Tab-separated table of C-alpha atoms in Angstrom:
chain	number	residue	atom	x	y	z
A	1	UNK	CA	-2.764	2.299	-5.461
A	2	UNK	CA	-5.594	2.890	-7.963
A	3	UNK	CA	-9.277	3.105	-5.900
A	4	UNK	CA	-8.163	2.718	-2.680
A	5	UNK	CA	-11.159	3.956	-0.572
A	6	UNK	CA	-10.493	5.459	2.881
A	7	UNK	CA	-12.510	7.270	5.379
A	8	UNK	CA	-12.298	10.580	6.062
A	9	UNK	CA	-13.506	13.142	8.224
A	10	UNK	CA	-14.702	16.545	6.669
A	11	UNK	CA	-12.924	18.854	8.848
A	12	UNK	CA	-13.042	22.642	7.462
A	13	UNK	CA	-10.630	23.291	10.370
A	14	UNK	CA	-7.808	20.849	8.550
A	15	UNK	CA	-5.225	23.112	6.227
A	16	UNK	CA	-4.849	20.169	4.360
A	17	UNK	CA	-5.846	17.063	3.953
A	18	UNK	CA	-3.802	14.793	6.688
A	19	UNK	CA	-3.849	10.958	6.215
A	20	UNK	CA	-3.158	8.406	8.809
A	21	UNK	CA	-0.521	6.314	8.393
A	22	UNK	CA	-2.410	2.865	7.792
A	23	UNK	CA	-4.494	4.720	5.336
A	24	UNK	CA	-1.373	6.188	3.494
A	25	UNK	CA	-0.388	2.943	3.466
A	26	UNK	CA	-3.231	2.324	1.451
A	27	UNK	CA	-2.407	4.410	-1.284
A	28	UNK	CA	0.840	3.183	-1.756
A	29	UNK	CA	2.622	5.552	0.482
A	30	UNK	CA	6.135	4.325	2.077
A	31	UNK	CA	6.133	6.012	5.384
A	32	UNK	CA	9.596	4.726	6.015
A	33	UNK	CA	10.893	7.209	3.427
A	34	UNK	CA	9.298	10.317	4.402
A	35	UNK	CA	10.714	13.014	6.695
A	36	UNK	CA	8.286	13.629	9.495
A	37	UNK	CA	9.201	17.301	10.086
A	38	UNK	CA	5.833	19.325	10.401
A	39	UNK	CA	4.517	20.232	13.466
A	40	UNK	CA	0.856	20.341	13.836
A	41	UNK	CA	-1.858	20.550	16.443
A	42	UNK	CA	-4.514	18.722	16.668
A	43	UNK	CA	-7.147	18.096	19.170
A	44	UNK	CA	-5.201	15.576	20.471
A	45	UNK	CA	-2.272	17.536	20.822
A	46	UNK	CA	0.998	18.747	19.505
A	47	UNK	CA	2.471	15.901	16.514
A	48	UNK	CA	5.063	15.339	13.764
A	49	UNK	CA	3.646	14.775	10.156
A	50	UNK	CA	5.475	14.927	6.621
A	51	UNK	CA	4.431	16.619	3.948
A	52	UNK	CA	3.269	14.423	0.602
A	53	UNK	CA	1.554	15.768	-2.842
A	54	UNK	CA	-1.213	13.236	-3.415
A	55	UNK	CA	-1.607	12.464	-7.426
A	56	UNK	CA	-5.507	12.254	-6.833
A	57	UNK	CA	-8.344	12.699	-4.261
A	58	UNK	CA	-12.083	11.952	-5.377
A	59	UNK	CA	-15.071	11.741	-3.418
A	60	UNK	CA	-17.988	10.323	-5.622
A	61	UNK	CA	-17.412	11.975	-8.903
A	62	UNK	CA	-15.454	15.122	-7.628
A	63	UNK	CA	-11.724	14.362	-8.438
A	64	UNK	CA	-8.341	17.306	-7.681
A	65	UNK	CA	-4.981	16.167	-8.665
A	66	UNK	CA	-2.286	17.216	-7.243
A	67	UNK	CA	-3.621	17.580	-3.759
A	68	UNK	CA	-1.316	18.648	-0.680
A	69	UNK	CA	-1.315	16.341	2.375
A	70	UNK	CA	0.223	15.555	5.325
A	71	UNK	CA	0.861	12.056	6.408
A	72	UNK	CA	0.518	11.290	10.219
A	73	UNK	CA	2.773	8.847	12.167
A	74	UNK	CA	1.178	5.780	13.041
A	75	UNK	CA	-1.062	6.064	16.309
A	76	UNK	CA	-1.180	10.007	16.679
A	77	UNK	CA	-4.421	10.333	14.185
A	78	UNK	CA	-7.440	8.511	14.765
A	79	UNK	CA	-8.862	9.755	11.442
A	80	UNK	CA	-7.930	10.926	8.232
A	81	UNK	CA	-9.248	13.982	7.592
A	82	UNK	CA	-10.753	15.960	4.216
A	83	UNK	CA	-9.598	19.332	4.967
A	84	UNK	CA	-9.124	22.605	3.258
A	85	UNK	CA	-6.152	21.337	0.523
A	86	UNK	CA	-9.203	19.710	-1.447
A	87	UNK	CA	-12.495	21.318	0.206
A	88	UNK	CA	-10.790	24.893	-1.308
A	89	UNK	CA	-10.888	23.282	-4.729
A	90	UNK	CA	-15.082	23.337	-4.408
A	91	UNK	CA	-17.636	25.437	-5.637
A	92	UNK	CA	-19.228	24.886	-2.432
A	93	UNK	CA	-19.962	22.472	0.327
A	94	UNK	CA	-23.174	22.885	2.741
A	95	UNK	CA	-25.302	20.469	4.832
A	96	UNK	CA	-28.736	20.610	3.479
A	97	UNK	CA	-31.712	18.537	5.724
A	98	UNK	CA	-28.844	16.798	7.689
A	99	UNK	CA	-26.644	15.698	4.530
A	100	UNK	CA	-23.348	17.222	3.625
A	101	UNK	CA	-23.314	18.317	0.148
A	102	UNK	CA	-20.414	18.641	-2.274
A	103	UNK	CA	-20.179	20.589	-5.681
A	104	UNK	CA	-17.368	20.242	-7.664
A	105	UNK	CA	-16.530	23.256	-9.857
């Protein structure tokens, strides 16, 4: 689904992006058709999530393509989180007076 806007948690400690099931929902994603067969752990514990390729990520006007993700069955993930699949794609991030800052490369 073109624009769908979700929140997201900036979490360096994230390998990948991981996206809640309501939000992958969002974007179009069938989570009936995906094979939950990763195990992660989070901070609330040991999970299942499936692996996805998302076709695009942007926040603001920083956009990566072809962005691994995990997908998170519904109620394990409070969040979705921005993690290291897209933040690795930046020049740099920082927080500067209080504000996270992005740059795209």
């Amino acid at each position: 689904v073109a624009n769908a806007r979700i929140a997201m948690l900036f979490d360096t400690g994230a390998t990948t992006v991981v996206l809640r099931a309501e939000d992958a929902a969002k974007v179009g994603i069938d989570a009936r058709g995906l094979k939950f067969d990763v195990d992660v752990v989070t901070a609330n514990g040991s999970a299942s999530a499936a692996e996805v390729v998302l076709d695009r990520v942007a926040v603001g006007p920083i956009v990566a393509h072809d962005v691994a993700a995990l997908v998170a069955r519904k109620g394990a993930l409070g969040q979705s989180l921005l993690g290291m699949s897209f933040l690795e794609r930046l020049q740099s991030f920082s927080v500067e007076r209080g504000r996270l800052v992005l740059k795209g490369k």
